[in-house]
XYZ file of C-alpha atoms in Angstrom:
773
model
C -9.410 -37.915 -18.067
C -8.784 -37.167 -21.896
C -6.985 -39.023 -24.396
C -4.907 -35.605 -24.594
C -2.632 -37.381 -21.635
C -0.926 -39.375 -24.351
C -1.482 -37.701 -27.518
C 1.752 -35.860 -27.188
C -0.072 -32.368 -28.100
C 0.823 -29.555 -26.419
C -1.468 -28.581 -23.695
C -3.094 -25.240 -23.657
C -2.190 -24.384 -20.320
C 0.004 -25.856 -17.360
C -1.077 -25.349 -13.805
C 0.207 -26.413 -10.539
C -1.915 -28.783 -8.076
C -1.861 -26.362 -5.741
C -2.861 -23.304 -7.793
C -5.229 -25.054 -9.090
C -6.968 -25.997 -5.902
C -6.495 -22.455 -4.473
C -8.496 -21.380 -7.508
C -11.196 -23.900 -7.341
C -11.711 -24.923 -3.815
C -11.416 -21.832 -1.611
C -14.553 -20.506 -0.335
C -16.189 -18.273 2.747
C -14.128 -15.553 4.667
C -10.832 -14.519 4.637
C -9.613 -15.365 8.077
C -6.522 -14.176 9.432
C -7.068 -14.726 13.170
C -3.594 -15.451 14.096
C -3.148 -18.982 14.201
C 0.464 -19.436 14.664
C 1.774 -21.904 11.742
C 5.260 -23.480 11.911
C 8.188 -22.175 9.734
C 9.394 -23.354 6.646
C 12.218 -25.056 8.449
C 9.914 -26.712 11.253
C 7.370 -27.731 8.394
C 10.201 -29.578 6.226
C 11.475 -31.257 9.472
C 7.873 -32.261 10.401
C 7.460 -33.832 7.008
C 10.616 -35.716 7.407
C 9.812 -37.082 10.707
C 6.151 -38.251 9.316
C 7.792 -39.974 6.470
C 10.715 -41.422 8.609
C 7.885 -43.311 10.774
C 6.669 -44.999 7.394
C 7.746 -48.342 6.210
C 10.783 -48.783 3.735
C 8.347 -48.937 0.827
C 7.040 -45.538 1.488
C 7.568 -43.122 -1.517
C 8.311 -39.292 -0.538
C 7.755 -36.296 -2.614
C 5.636 -38.496 -5.614
C 5.811 -36.241 -8.812
C 2.612 -36.467 -10.597
C 1.080 -34.982 -13.485
C -1.966 -35.522 -15.944
C -3.845 -33.591 -18.843
C -7.762 -32.621 -19.304
C -9.070 -30.962 -22.306
C -5.779 -29.613 -22.949
C -5.063 -28.541 -19.211
C -1.672 -29.839 -18.031
C -1.966 -30.680 -13.976
C 1.388 -31.375 -12.146
C 2.651 -31.434 -8.729
C 4.203 -33.324 -6.193
C 2.208 -35.317 -3.545
C 3.829 -35.857 0.384
C 3.904 -39.566 0.029
C 2.541 -42.814 -0.865
C 2.406 -46.160 0.894
C 1.776 -48.899 -1.562
C 1.349 -51.546 1.219
C -1.639 -49.589 2.545
C -2.494 -48.228 -0.814
C -2.591 -44.810 0.999
C -1.797 -41.605 -0.402
C -1.068 -38.976 2.253
C -1.102 -35.006 2.364
C 1.263 -33.927 5.047
C 0.208 -30.722 6.956
C 2.229 -29.339 9.859
C 0.200 -27.268 12.674
C 0.288 -25.841 15.979
C -2.147 -26.246 19.031
C -5.997 -27.313 18.584
C -6.632 -28.658 15.146
C -10.495 -28.353 15.941
C -9.926 -24.762 15.466
C -8.690 -24.995 11.874
C -11.223 -23.285 9.692
C -13.521 -25.496 7.628
C -12.571 -23.779 4.373
C -8.998 -24.759 5.015
C -9.766 -28.393 5.741
C -11.748 -28.393 2.477
C -8.750 -27.064 0.468
C -6.786 -29.779 2.042
C -8.845 -32.817 0.879
C -9.227 -30.961 -2.619
C -5.343 -31.133 -2.751
C -4.934 -34.753 -1.836
C -8.005 -35.848 -4.140
C -6.410 -34.591 -7.247
C -2.919 -35.968 -6.375
C -5.259 -39.331 -6.157
C -6.789 -39.058 -9.269
C -3.414 -38.432 -11.169
C -1.964 -41.274 -9.260
C -4.880 -43.636 -9.883
C -4.549 -42.847 -13.617
C -0.766 -42.899 -13.769
C -0.568 -46.538 -11.879
C -3.922 -47.931 -13.228
C -5.210 -48.193 -9.360
C -8.900 -49.149 -9.197
C -9.365 -47.305 -5.468
C -7.336 -45.333 -2.965
C -7.060 -44.510 0.662
C -6.633 -40.803 0.979
C -5.061 -39.315 4.050
C -4.869 -36.047 5.410
C -1.817 -36.109 7.985
C -1.891 -33.208 10.477
C 1.542 -33.141 12.480
C 1.420 -31.287 15.929
C 4.949 -29.732 15.785
C 4.798 -28.852 19.247
C 3.631 -32.413 20.693
C 5.029 -34.524 17.517
C 1.510 -36.131 17.381
C -0.236 -37.049 14.065
C -3.824 -36.693 13.540
C -4.838 -39.182 10.773
C -8.060 -38.234 8.648
C -8.582 -41.004 5.694
C -11.277 -41.293 3.577
C -11.434 -44.337 0.576
C -12.447 -43.381 -3.056
C -12.369 -45.082 -6.229
C -10.552 -44.085 -9.325
C -13.680 -43.338 -10.998
C -14.777 -40.919 -8.295
C -11.368 -39.527 -8.032
C -11.341 -38.788 -11.927
C -14.879 -37.177 -11.713
C -13.404 -34.610 -8.741
C -10.516 -34.196 -10.922
C -12.307 -33.108 -13.854
C -14.711 -30.830 -12.033
C -11.849 -28.970 -10.818
C -10.606 -28.526 -14.139
C -13.693 -27.702 -15.539
C -14.053 -24.859 -13.060
C -10.498 -23.704 -14.015
C -10.763 -24.202 -17.715
C -12.467 -20.991 -18.718
C -9.984 -19.068 -16.562
C -7.337 -21.173 -18.489
C -8.674 -20.402 -22.005
C -8.773 -16.834 -20.998
C -5.176 -17.042 -19.990
C -3.940 -18.873 -22.765
C -5.510 -16.032 -24.948
C -4.061 -13.329 -23.047
C -0.829 -14.945 -23.103
C -1.108 -15.247 -26.948
C -2.263 -11.646 -27.549
C 0.388 -10.576 -24.892
C 3.367 -12.277 -26.764
C 2.183 -10.953 -30.063
C 1.814 -7.748 -28.886
C 5.103 -7.587 -27.289
C 6.971 -9.088 -30.323
C 5.917 -5.761 -32.216
C 6.417 -3.488 -29.378
C 8.380 -0.154 -30.297
C 10.324 1.986 -28.456
C 8.137 4.888 -27.033
C 10.460 7.558 -28.000
C 11.332 8.956 -31.421
C 15.205 8.184 -30.774
C 17.353 6.873 -28.052
C 19.438 8.933 -25.564
C 23.164 8.744 -26.107
C 24.018 5.637 -23.919
C 20.248 4.305 -23.709
C 20.627 1.934 -26.955
C 23.752 0.423 -25.456
C 21.931 -0.504 -22.322
C 18.902 -1.487 -23.767
C 20.777 -3.801 -25.999
C 22.920 -5.343 -23.318
C 19.261 -6.023 -21.235
C 17.834 -7.552 -24.204
C 20.804 -9.828 -24.433
C 20.503 -10.536 -20.729
C 16.911 -11.637 -20.826
C 17.306 -13.726 -24.063
C 20.016 -15.789 -22.814
C 19.003 -15.930 -19.237
C 21.870 -14.334 -17.678
C 22.627 -11.687 -14.729
C 23.865 -8.423 -15.972
C 25.562 -5.827 -13.623
C 24.610 -2.630 -15.457
C 26.318 1.050 -14.201
C 24.705 3.586 -16.409
C 24.578 7.525 -15.526
C 21.788 9.193 -14.405
C 19.506 10.990 -16.798
C 19.734 8.438 -20.174
C 16.420 6.978 -18.769
C 17.367 3.755 -17.442
C 14.280 2.527 -16.243
C 12.491 2.584 -20.037
C 15.717 1.013 -21.331
C 15.613 -2.011 -19.285
C 11.952 -2.603 -19.213
C 11.188 -1.998 -23.043
C 14.161 -4.862 -23.880
C 12.660 -7.002 -21.324
C 9.248 -6.896 -22.308
C 10.769 -7.367 -26.040
C 12.793 -10.859 -25.034
C 9.239 -12.173 -23.023
C 7.841 -13.946 -26.225
C 10.837 -14.882 -27.640
C 12.397 -16.477 -24.470
C 8.899 -17.596 -23.265
C 9.290 -15.616 -20.129
C 6.364 -15.583 -18.092
C 6.585 -12.923 -15.823
C 8.734 -9.694 -15.249
C 9.676 -8.344 -11.729
C 10.602 -4.522 -11.391
C 11.791 -4.132 -7.945
C 12.611 -0.733 -6.414
C 14.172 0.436 -3.182
C 11.883 3.422 -2.686
C 8.195 4.487 -3.786
C 9.710 7.156 -6.167
C 11.283 4.133 -8.113
C 7.963 2.678 -8.242
C 6.541 5.701 -9.813
C 9.162 5.835 -12.577
C 8.425 2.134 -13.495
C 4.583 2.730 -13.512
C 5.657 6.152 -15.730
C 7.634 4.027 -18.022
C 5.034 1.358 -18.567
C 2.448 3.858 -19.558
C 4.597 5.616 -22.181
C 4.991 1.918 -23.450
C 1.380 1.428 -23.865
C 0.093 -0.532 -20.678
C -1.931 2.168 -18.936
C -5.836 1.546 -19.114
C -6.037 5.155 -20.511
C -3.910 4.633 -23.825
C -5.934 5.546 -26.729
C -9.594 6.297 -27.275
C -11.671 4.243 -24.895
C -8.541 1.914 -24.115
C -8.149 1.322 -27.738
C -4.651 0.371 -28.866
C -3.651 -0.432 -25.418
C -0.981 -2.898 -24.789
C -2.547 -6.305 -23.346
C -0.200 -6.247 -20.639
C -1.404 -6.837 -17.057
C 0.475 -4.385 -14.732
C 0.158 -4.541 -10.936
C 1.781 -2.411 -8.218
C 2.198 -3.995 -5.031
C 2.209 -1.788 -1.792
C 2.559 -2.676 1.996
C -0.329 -4.186 3.509
C -0.525 -0.987 5.952
C -0.688 1.359 3.137
C -3.567 -0.857 1.072
C -5.815 -1.545 4.388
C -9.206 0.097 4.442
C -9.721 -0.847 7.874
C -6.532 -0.677 10.034
C -8.753 -0.664 13.141
C -10.179 -4.062 12.480
C -8.884 -7.528 12.479
C -8.666 -9.321 9.031
C -11.411 -11.900 9.575
C -14.929 -11.872 8.729
C -16.381 -10.999 11.968
C -14.758 -8.055 12.172
C -14.072 -6.572 8.594
C -16.831 -6.225 6.126
C -14.075 -6.559 3.215
C -12.986 -10.138 4.888
C -16.559 -11.297 5.133
C -17.092 -14.151 1.985
C -13.901 -12.891 0.284
C -13.164 -16.151 -1.201
C -16.997 -16.632 -2.439
C -16.795 -12.566 -4.137
C -12.801 -13.177 -5.377
C -13.724 -14.953 -8.780
C -15.861 -11.917 -9.701
C -13.215 -9.139 -8.377
C -10.370 -11.413 -10.019
C -11.984 -11.366 -13.711
C -12.933 -7.569 -13.351
C -9.196 -6.988 -12.260
C -7.963 -9.097 -14.950
C -9.640 -7.343 -17.467
C -8.881 -3.859 -16.530
C -5.109 -4.694 -16.805
C -3.782 -1.830 -15.563
C -3.566 -1.997 -11.561
C -1.695 0.326 -10.027
C -2.660 1.081 -6.301
C -5.734 3.336 -7.034
C -7.000 1.065 -9.823
C -6.704 -2.172 -7.645
C -8.520 -0.353 -4.549
C -11.364 0.638 -7.134
C -11.837 -2.803 -8.333
C -11.703 -4.197 -4.728
C -14.078 -1.782 -3.538
C -16.330 -2.469 -6.214
C -16.534 -6.111 -5.305
C -16.417 -5.435 -1.525
C -13.118 -7.196 -0.908
C -9.904 -6.074 0.398
C -7.607 -4.262 -1.910
C -4.299 -5.749 -0.374
C -5.218 -9.571 -0.655
C -6.762 -8.940 -4.045
C -3.380 -7.722 -4.968
C -1.904 -10.872 -3.514
C -4.393 -12.754 -5.773
C -3.452 -10.906 -8.939
C 0.089 -11.121 -8.341
C -0.546 -14.903 -9.620
C -2.073 -13.589 -12.931
C -0.069 -10.231 -13.744
C 2.783 -10.057 -16.681
C 4.646 -7.104 -14.656
C 4.694 -6.588 -11.086
C 6.439 -3.473 -9.889
C 7.211 -3.452 -5.840
C 9.589 -3.103 -3.328
C 12.907 -5.418 -3.636
C 11.691 -7.506 -0.400
C 8.869 -8.970 -2.623
C 11.530 -11.441 -4.259
C 14.425 -11.152 -1.871
C 13.023 -11.241 1.829
C 12.615 -14.281 3.670
C 9.030 -15.037 3.007
C 9.048 -13.035 -0.264
C 5.560 -13.390 -2.093
C 6.914 -13.210 -5.815
C 9.848 -15.780 -5.175
C 7.416 -18.374 -3.576
C 5.047 -17.846 -6.461
C 7.920 -18.243 -8.991
C 9.017 -21.425 -7.226
C 5.545 -23.148 -6.688
C 4.533 -22.343 -10.299
C 7.614 -22.846 -12.051
C 7.929 -19.334 -13.886
C 10.583 -18.058 -15.952
C 10.813 -14.650 -13.943
C 12.835 -11.696 -15.169
C 14.010 -9.396 -12.879
C 14.880 -5.961 -12.967
C 16.471 -4.026 -9.765
C 16.501 -0.448 -9.734
C 19.177 1.560 -7.697
C 20.849 -1.715 -7.084
C 23.666 -0.116 -5.137
C 21.355 -0.454 -2.296
C 20.619 -3.811 -2.399
C 23.687 -4.670 0.041
C 22.508 -2.795 2.731
C 18.948 -3.484 2.249
C 19.639 -7.443 2.069
C 21.443 -6.982 5.269
C 18.371 -5.626 6.980
C 16.200 -8.712 5.441
C 18.245 -11.328 7.133
C 18.845 -9.247 10.467
C 16.916 -9.264 13.802
C 16.660 -7.981 17.394
C 15.531 -9.444 20.793
C 14.720 -6.563 23.334
C 15.200 -7.681 27.086
C 12.759 -4.773 28.364
C 10.210 -5.835 26.133
C 10.198 -9.856 27.177
C 10.465 -8.727 30.599
C 7.345 -6.413 30.519
C 5.415 -9.332 28.772
C 6.463 -11.544 31.903
C 5.245 -9.584 34.357
C 1.606 -9.798 32.758
C 1.772 -12.888 31.052
C -0.942 -15.561 31.441
C -0.423 -18.426 33.836
C 0.814 -20.924 31.034
C 3.399 -18.481 29.843
C 4.949 -17.536 33.223
C 7.267 -20.288 33.390
C 8.912 -20.270 29.997
C 9.200 -16.668 30.418
C 10.858 -16.806 33.638
C 13.434 -19.138 32.055
C 14.156 -16.798 29.117
C 14.572 -13.972 31.441
C 17.033 -15.860 33.745
C 19.010 -16.716 30.087
C 18.929 -13.035 29.676
C 20.366 -11.954 33.058
C 23.212 -14.912 32.942
C 24.217 -13.686 29.593
C 24.481 -9.949 30.670
C 26.885 -11.100 33.808
C 28.868 -13.250 31.484
C 29.542 -9.951 29.099
C 30.576 -7.739 31.891
C 27.183 -6.597 33.748
C 24.725 -4.056 32.831
C 26.070 -0.684 33.012
C 26.211 1.583 30.349
C 29.345 2.321 28.443
C 31.214 5.528 28.926
C 29.711 9.035 27.998
C 25.813 7.545 28.231
C 26.256 5.300 25.116
C 25.156 1.868 25.442
C 27.956 -0.791 26.061
C 28.522 -2.820 23.056
C 29.774 -6.144 22.382
C 30.366 -8.574 19.463
C 29.859 -11.937 20.902
C 31.745 -14.951 19.978
C 28.803 -17.197 19.049
C 25.216 -17.510 19.842
C 24.115 -18.008 23.145
C 22.953 -21.264 22.939
C 20.921 -21.266 26.086
C 19.231 -18.133 25.579
C 18.357 -19.233 21.689
C 16.618 -22.304 23.377
C 14.888 -20.703 26.095
C 13.658 -18.467 23.227
C 12.335 -21.280 21.322
C 10.510 -22.636 24.338
C 8.954 -19.478 24.988
C 7.806 -19.226 20.884
C 6.146 -22.598 21.366
C 4.315 -21.701 24.540
C 2.934 -18.592 23.066
C 2.389 -20.175 20.009
C 0.130 -22.857 21.599
C -1.531 -20.270 23.593
C -2.624 -18.270 20.827
C -3.790 -21.385 18.977
C -6.170 -22.131 21.649
C -6.939 -18.364 22.312
C -7.169 -16.996 18.593
C -9.661 -14.092 18.765
C -9.272 -12.971 22.351
C -5.148 -12.568 23.203
C -3.192 -9.759 23.689
C -1.556 -8.304 20.512
C 1.368 -8.117 22.565
C 1.601 -11.761 22.548
C 1.585 -11.569 18.865
C 4.428 -8.979 18.561
C 6.794 -10.966 20.917
C 5.996 -14.067 19.190
C 6.986 -12.660 15.882
C 10.271 -11.474 17.436
C 11.130 -14.783 18.627
C 10.147 -16.789 15.541
C 12.062 -14.024 12.985
C 14.887 -14.341 15.541
C 14.871 -18.202 16.098
C 14.697 -18.521 12.068
C 17.695 -16.630 11.786
C 19.508 -18.299 14.512
C 18.751 -21.652 12.718
C 20.980 -20.231 9.878
C 23.359 -18.523 11.805
C 27.213 -18.713 10.264
C 30.233 -16.607 9.230
C 27.859 -14.388 7.044
C 26.359 -12.987 10.219
C 27.677 -11.795 13.663
C 25.750 -12.063 17.196
C 26.297 -8.586 19.073
C 24.664 -7.489 22.677
C 24.039 -3.844 23.407
C 23.499 -2.561 27.025
C 21.564 0.551 27.656
C 21.079 0.174 31.300
C 20.093 -2.395 33.956
C 17.323 -4.704 32.252
C 17.810 -3.108 28.576
C 19.913 -5.176 27.058
C 19.305 -6.128 23.104
C 20.601 -9.241 21.457
C 21.159 -8.758 17.609
C 21.916 -11.267 14.740
C 23.029 -8.841 12.002
C 24.144 -10.020 8.499
C 27.268 -9.174 7.041
C 27.618 -11.065 3.756
C 24.020 -11.233 2.210
C 25.509 -13.384 -0.919
C 25.045 -16.791 1.095
C 20.996 -15.797 1.192
C 20.691 -13.864 -2.050
C 22.851 -16.359 -4.487
C 19.688 -18.753 -4.543
C 17.402 -16.249 -5.444
C 19.420 -15.167 -8.229
C 20.033 -18.708 -9.546
C 16.238 -19.246 -9.446
C 15.469 -16.418 -11.745
C 15.510 -16.783 -15.607
C 17.330 -13.629 -15.878
C 18.314 -10.551 -13.694
C 19.405 -6.848 -14.381
C 20.584 -4.757 -11.733
C 21.299 -1.445 -12.913
C 22.199 2.139 -11.016
C 24.438 4.960 -11.515
C 27.120 3.561 -8.943
C 27.955 0.030 -9.242
C 31.754 0.284 -9.394
C 33.775 -1.743 -8.544
C 32.106 -4.636 -10.180
C 33.716 -6.926 -7.766
C 32.359 -5.568 -4.487
C 28.604 -5.884 -5.981
C 29.619 -9.479 -7.558
C 31.281 -10.861 -4.145
C 28.599 -9.249 -1.537
C 25.176 -10.019 -3.527
C 26.529 -13.736 -4.580
C 25.985 -12.831 -8.287
C 26.486 -16.076 -10.572
C 29.681 -16.537 -11.854
C 28.777 -15.935 -15.507
C 27.222 -12.475 -14.451
C 28.120 -9.614 -17.137
C 29.390 -6.346 -16.125
C 28.681 -3.147 -18.308
C 29.695 0.502 -17.641
C 27.638 2.602 -19.943
C 29.355 5.624 -20.938
C 28.083 9.028 -19.653
C 26.758 11.496 -22.062
C 28.100 14.413 -19.579
C 30.967 16.232 -19.998
C 33.861 17.260 -17.867
C 33.254 21.160 -18.541
C 29.510 20.390 -17.413
C 30.776 19.869 -13.836
C 33.592 21.906 -11.622
C 34.940 19.767 -9.295
C 37.045 21.025 -6.385
C 38.934 19.765 -3.387
C 40.008 22.619 -1.207
C 43.054 21.920 0.997
C 43.449 22.012 4.582
C 39.990 20.432 5.434
C 39.579 17.393 7.427
C 36.074 16.278 8.546
C 37.558 13.303 10.628
C 35.989 13.148 14.052
C 38.689 14.774 15.874
C 38.782 17.601 13.366
C 35.197 18.461 13.376
C 35.010 21.690 15.682
C 38.344 22.812 13.621
C 36.817 22.298 10.268
C 33.744 24.185 10.692
C 35.152 27.351 9.986
C 36.732 26.357 6.733
C 33.750 24.852 5.303
C 31.547 27.784 6.233
C 34.347 29.898 4.314
C 33.733 27.466 1.164
C 30.048 27.571 1.109
C 30.031 31.381 1.671
C 32.482 31.950 -1.025
C 31.270 29.806 -3.718
C 27.573 31.490 -3.096
C 28.984 34.932 -3.333
C 30.701 33.733 -6.872
C 27.831 32.304 -8.373
C 24.231 32.722 -5.960
C 21.779 30.072 -6.751
C 20.754 26.915 -5.101
C 22.986 24.443 -3.534
C 23.097 21.333 -1.488
C 25.417 20.814 1.451
C 25.860 17.210 2.765
C 27.273 16.180 6.183
C 27.980 12.867 7.867
C 25.500 13.239 10.794
C 22.641 15.745 11.939
C 25.005 16.994 14.686
C 27.704 17.973 12.408
C 25.372 19.454 10.137
C 23.919 21.425 12.621
C 27.144 22.906 13.932
C 27.861 23.843 10.276
C 24.566 25.416 9.868
C 24.596 27.377 13.335
C 28.060 28.549 12.231
C 26.970 29.729 8.869
C 23.857 31.724 10.382
C 26.131 33.238 12.763
C 29.055 34.301 10.455
C 26.823 34.696 7.399
C 23.338 35.517 8.452
C 22.315 37.036 4.967
C 22.961 33.712 3.249
C 19.589 32.065 3.288
C 19.619 28.261 4.330
C 17.406 25.521 5.605
C 18.043 22.072 7.120
C 16.938 18.345 6.926
C 15.616 17.126 10.434
C 15.172 13.725 11.669
C 12.436 11.643 10.722
C 11.116 14.171 8.265
C 7.529 13.490 7.237
C 6.765 13.054 3.465
C 5.182 16.604 3.571
C 8.031 18.101 5.383
C 10.300 16.276 2.961
C 8.340 17.858 -0.026
C 8.561 21.228 1.557
C 12.185 21.067 1.966
C 12.536 20.332 -1.987
C 9.975 23.190 -2.666
C 12.678 25.550 -1.922
C 14.554 24.315 -5.016
C 12.792 26.359 -7.481
C 14.106 28.061 -10.492
C 15.426 31.899 -9.655
C 15.802 30.482 -6.014
C 18.725 30.890 -3.893
C 20.143 29.350 -0.526
C 21.694 26.013 0.665
C 19.965 22.948 1.970
C 21.647 21.415 4.676
C 21.247 17.576 4.630
C 22.845 14.321 6.001
C 24.709 12.009 3.364
C 22.906 9.053 2.457
C 19.450 10.403 3.856
C 16.533 11.187 1.943
C 17.902 13.828 -0.463
C 21.170 12.092 -1.125
C 19.537 10.247 -3.912
C 16.297 9.797 -5.771
C 15.627 13.382 -5.988
C 15.872 15.233 -9.574
C 16.374 19.018 -9.382
C 17.500 19.999 -12.993
C 18.598 23.116 -14.534
C 18.836 26.132 -12.283
C 16.948 24.203 -9.387
C 20.390 22.757 -8.217
C 23.683 24.278 -9.276
C 26.050 22.745 -6.859
C 26.662 20.318 -3.843
C 29.014 20.839 -1.240
C 30.051 17.197 0.590
C 31.674 17.547 3.784
C 32.464 13.900 4.428
C 33.673 10.682 2.881
C 30.459 9.145 3.890
C 32.602 6.298 5.775
C 30.798 4.126 8.347
C 31.991 4.856 12.008
C 35.018 2.992 13.385
C 33.239 0.994 15.871
C 33.612 -2.853 16.947
C 30.613 -3.400 14.857
C 32.303 -2.301 11.494
C 35.693 -3.180 12.495
C 34.316 -7.180 12.736
C 32.715 -6.697 9.558
C 36.245 -5.531 7.952
C 37.729 -8.606 9.619
C 34.993 -10.922 7.908
C 35.176 -9.418 4.619
C 39.056 -9.564 4.676
C 38.870 -13.225 5.494
C 36.056 -14.014 2.913
C 37.375 -11.540 0.018
C 40.415 -9.834 0.749
C 39.363 -6.524 0.772
C 38.154 -6.016 4.343
C 38.849 -1.941 4.670
C 37.657 -1.414 1.050
C 34.510 -3.321 1.487
C 33.685 -2.148 4.913
C 34.738 1.505 4.714
C 35.610 3.116 1.402
C 33.219 1.590 -1.112
C 30.071 1.946 0.816
C 31.177 5.752 1.414
C 32.146 6.813 -1.844
C 29.252 5.316 -3.407
C 26.957 7.509 -1.073
C 29.606 10.549 -2.053
C 28.678 9.815 -5.723
C 25.088 9.293 -5.358
C 24.783 12.782 -3.949
C 27.046 14.669 -6.574
C 24.764 13.187 -9.231
C 22.165 15.458 -7.771
C 23.770 18.418 -9.692
C 24.281 17.100 -13.297
C 20.825 15.618 -14.683
C 21.011 16.183 -18.460
C 23.509 17.187 -21.138
C 22.436 20.534 -20.771
C 23.157 20.990 -16.828
C 26.134 22.847 -15.749
C 27.274 23.143 -12.283
C 29.905 22.935 -9.136
C 30.951 20.015 -6.875
C 33.169 20.978 -3.800
C 34.584 17.872 -2.052
C 35.533 18.763 1.407
C 38.283 16.612 2.964
C 41.862 16.266 2.049
C 41.323 12.111 1.977
C 39.548 12.942 -1.450
C 42.958 13.301 -2.881
C 44.062 9.913 -2.101
C 44.425 7.923 -5.302
C 42.833 5.053 -3.820
C 39.776 7.269 -3.332
C 39.981 9.310 -6.749
C 39.992 5.769 -8.490
C 36.551 5.432 -7.437
C 35.360 8.901 -9.248
C 33.346 8.675 -12.139
C 35.536 8.627 -15.227
C 34.028 11.896 -16.560
C 34.986 13.947 -13.476
C 37.974 16.169 -13.943
C 39.297 17.983 -10.957
C 40.066 21.676 -11.178
């Protein structure tokens, strides 16, 4: 190692040991033949168990660092035994260790050798015993592989790895300098700010500059996407922010972000021959299912041509992608196929080296999220922008919830390989016992499944499930290429449910739904995502959550676990009360008991408004059944009035066809379900939409699940009814209403059809600029 280690000079580039070895020591095929790995919790427990077997002087989690020609390398070695002069790298696994691919073992040796070089340099050791400790989670047996090495040999290995990385590090340092210089001089892409846009942008800049969290409610139509991206990019050089993640709820949000980044000059077609393009690497992250070129092939070199030699071809593909800079889905695919590698896994690699990643919220907030993992492993200062953040409560609940299907495991039991019959049999007996304890297997009344919230986790069933997971994992480890894919699916079910069971608490509930004999479903459902999300917010440098509907602030602060110093801002609307006529007709109730009686007055309102002002309208209902009943009544009483309906599970082309009828000069009413595909995220300005009818408060059903949710939220926050019912419902209503007025020039009508809209506690949640007629 060079004298730079003690010179005090600022390093050219910093890299973690694991990232360095991932870059320099991987070779051969991409091989994802399923070999089950332990969960993170099992891995931590395995490391602790191995360390506990060592002597009192054993040093755990040893922080090490060093320099080479301006490259700063750091990391934590798993353990060092000074009595044996042995440095250990501990790896947990399942099944037959001999099936581990050679390139994986090579990577592990590279890591322990780099740690060894750092340790020898730090402590002046002349030599060292290096050890790979493979710990089998199932049997708790250790396999110890050792190798003695001199400090000179280890230093030479370390320097060789650094040399392989240095040209990339120099390139990255140069890119970072050019990026930061360009961002410091970045100009707003429009001649002037829209009303409210500058106010939002200034607050976003302050949040990024001070490392704070901002909850920003800003109206539709002011350009929130560019008003959040521009100031965050401007703050990156000043606050040494490493990466920016723009997180969305749906695909249209990704498109808007990419369009805004293109307007800011990041796209590859900016300027003549790319001249003048902002030196910013932008990556669009997409789901594996959408990026896969060969969905009929397995992910390993023997089956997929894009997996064969993946790591050997990766350096050239990575370099080409980095030089291209703008990597939306199509550009990434083009680079990948030019180099004969998998687009999805090239994207996973480029997430390490991109300045801005645009993707779904699950890329940071999910249990095993890519961006969160990279930020933690590399110590990034990460800025988060979360679009349409009013959806994050429900999205996060889904991320931390899971189900087990009795019938699916019973089907597997009947055809299982011999080693799995007994553990699956124990699981099925526990299923049957649970169903008997909860009152049998009969369905509920009127064909609905019987539903019960359980007092606690069924411990015996969960224990049997863990045994099944271990058995399937061991079996798949022994048969990685020829096992039934259904085994993998059931293993994923079992492992996912098991991970949730490990963290079960007051933030979640356990329930049982019985759909008939042998067809029970056990659910673990998150109620308060704050307990899972709070650490993610705390680990980010800054975070801006923005939407047109984030009131009241305390609801989102409480349920999302936002930091105590989170700033709330509500940007004044550029819209005027005279742009939107808001009416609440009397005498209409959309309560379940009043649905039939409500159809005639609802249809009368639809037809009356349409006769007064023909044009294009949306009508929102609480369910497909209610919507269909209203559409049928309208067709019977007013056959001359054109209308069309949303259907269940509409394909993308069907949704496009539904929206295509909203064209300037058109007439008719589109029927939709509140909270569905047409309740938010669509833009129908001007004559394309002149009004909306909303025949529901959007309240979740009053059922055992939501009543339990209400009780938990009341106990935790003192706001059970509002947090479980009223606020989520009104957020949907306001989002749907927001489809009508999209610009300061728009005018329209909003008809709220339920007498409960007149209540003070409901009206307090309306936007300030609404005025009821």
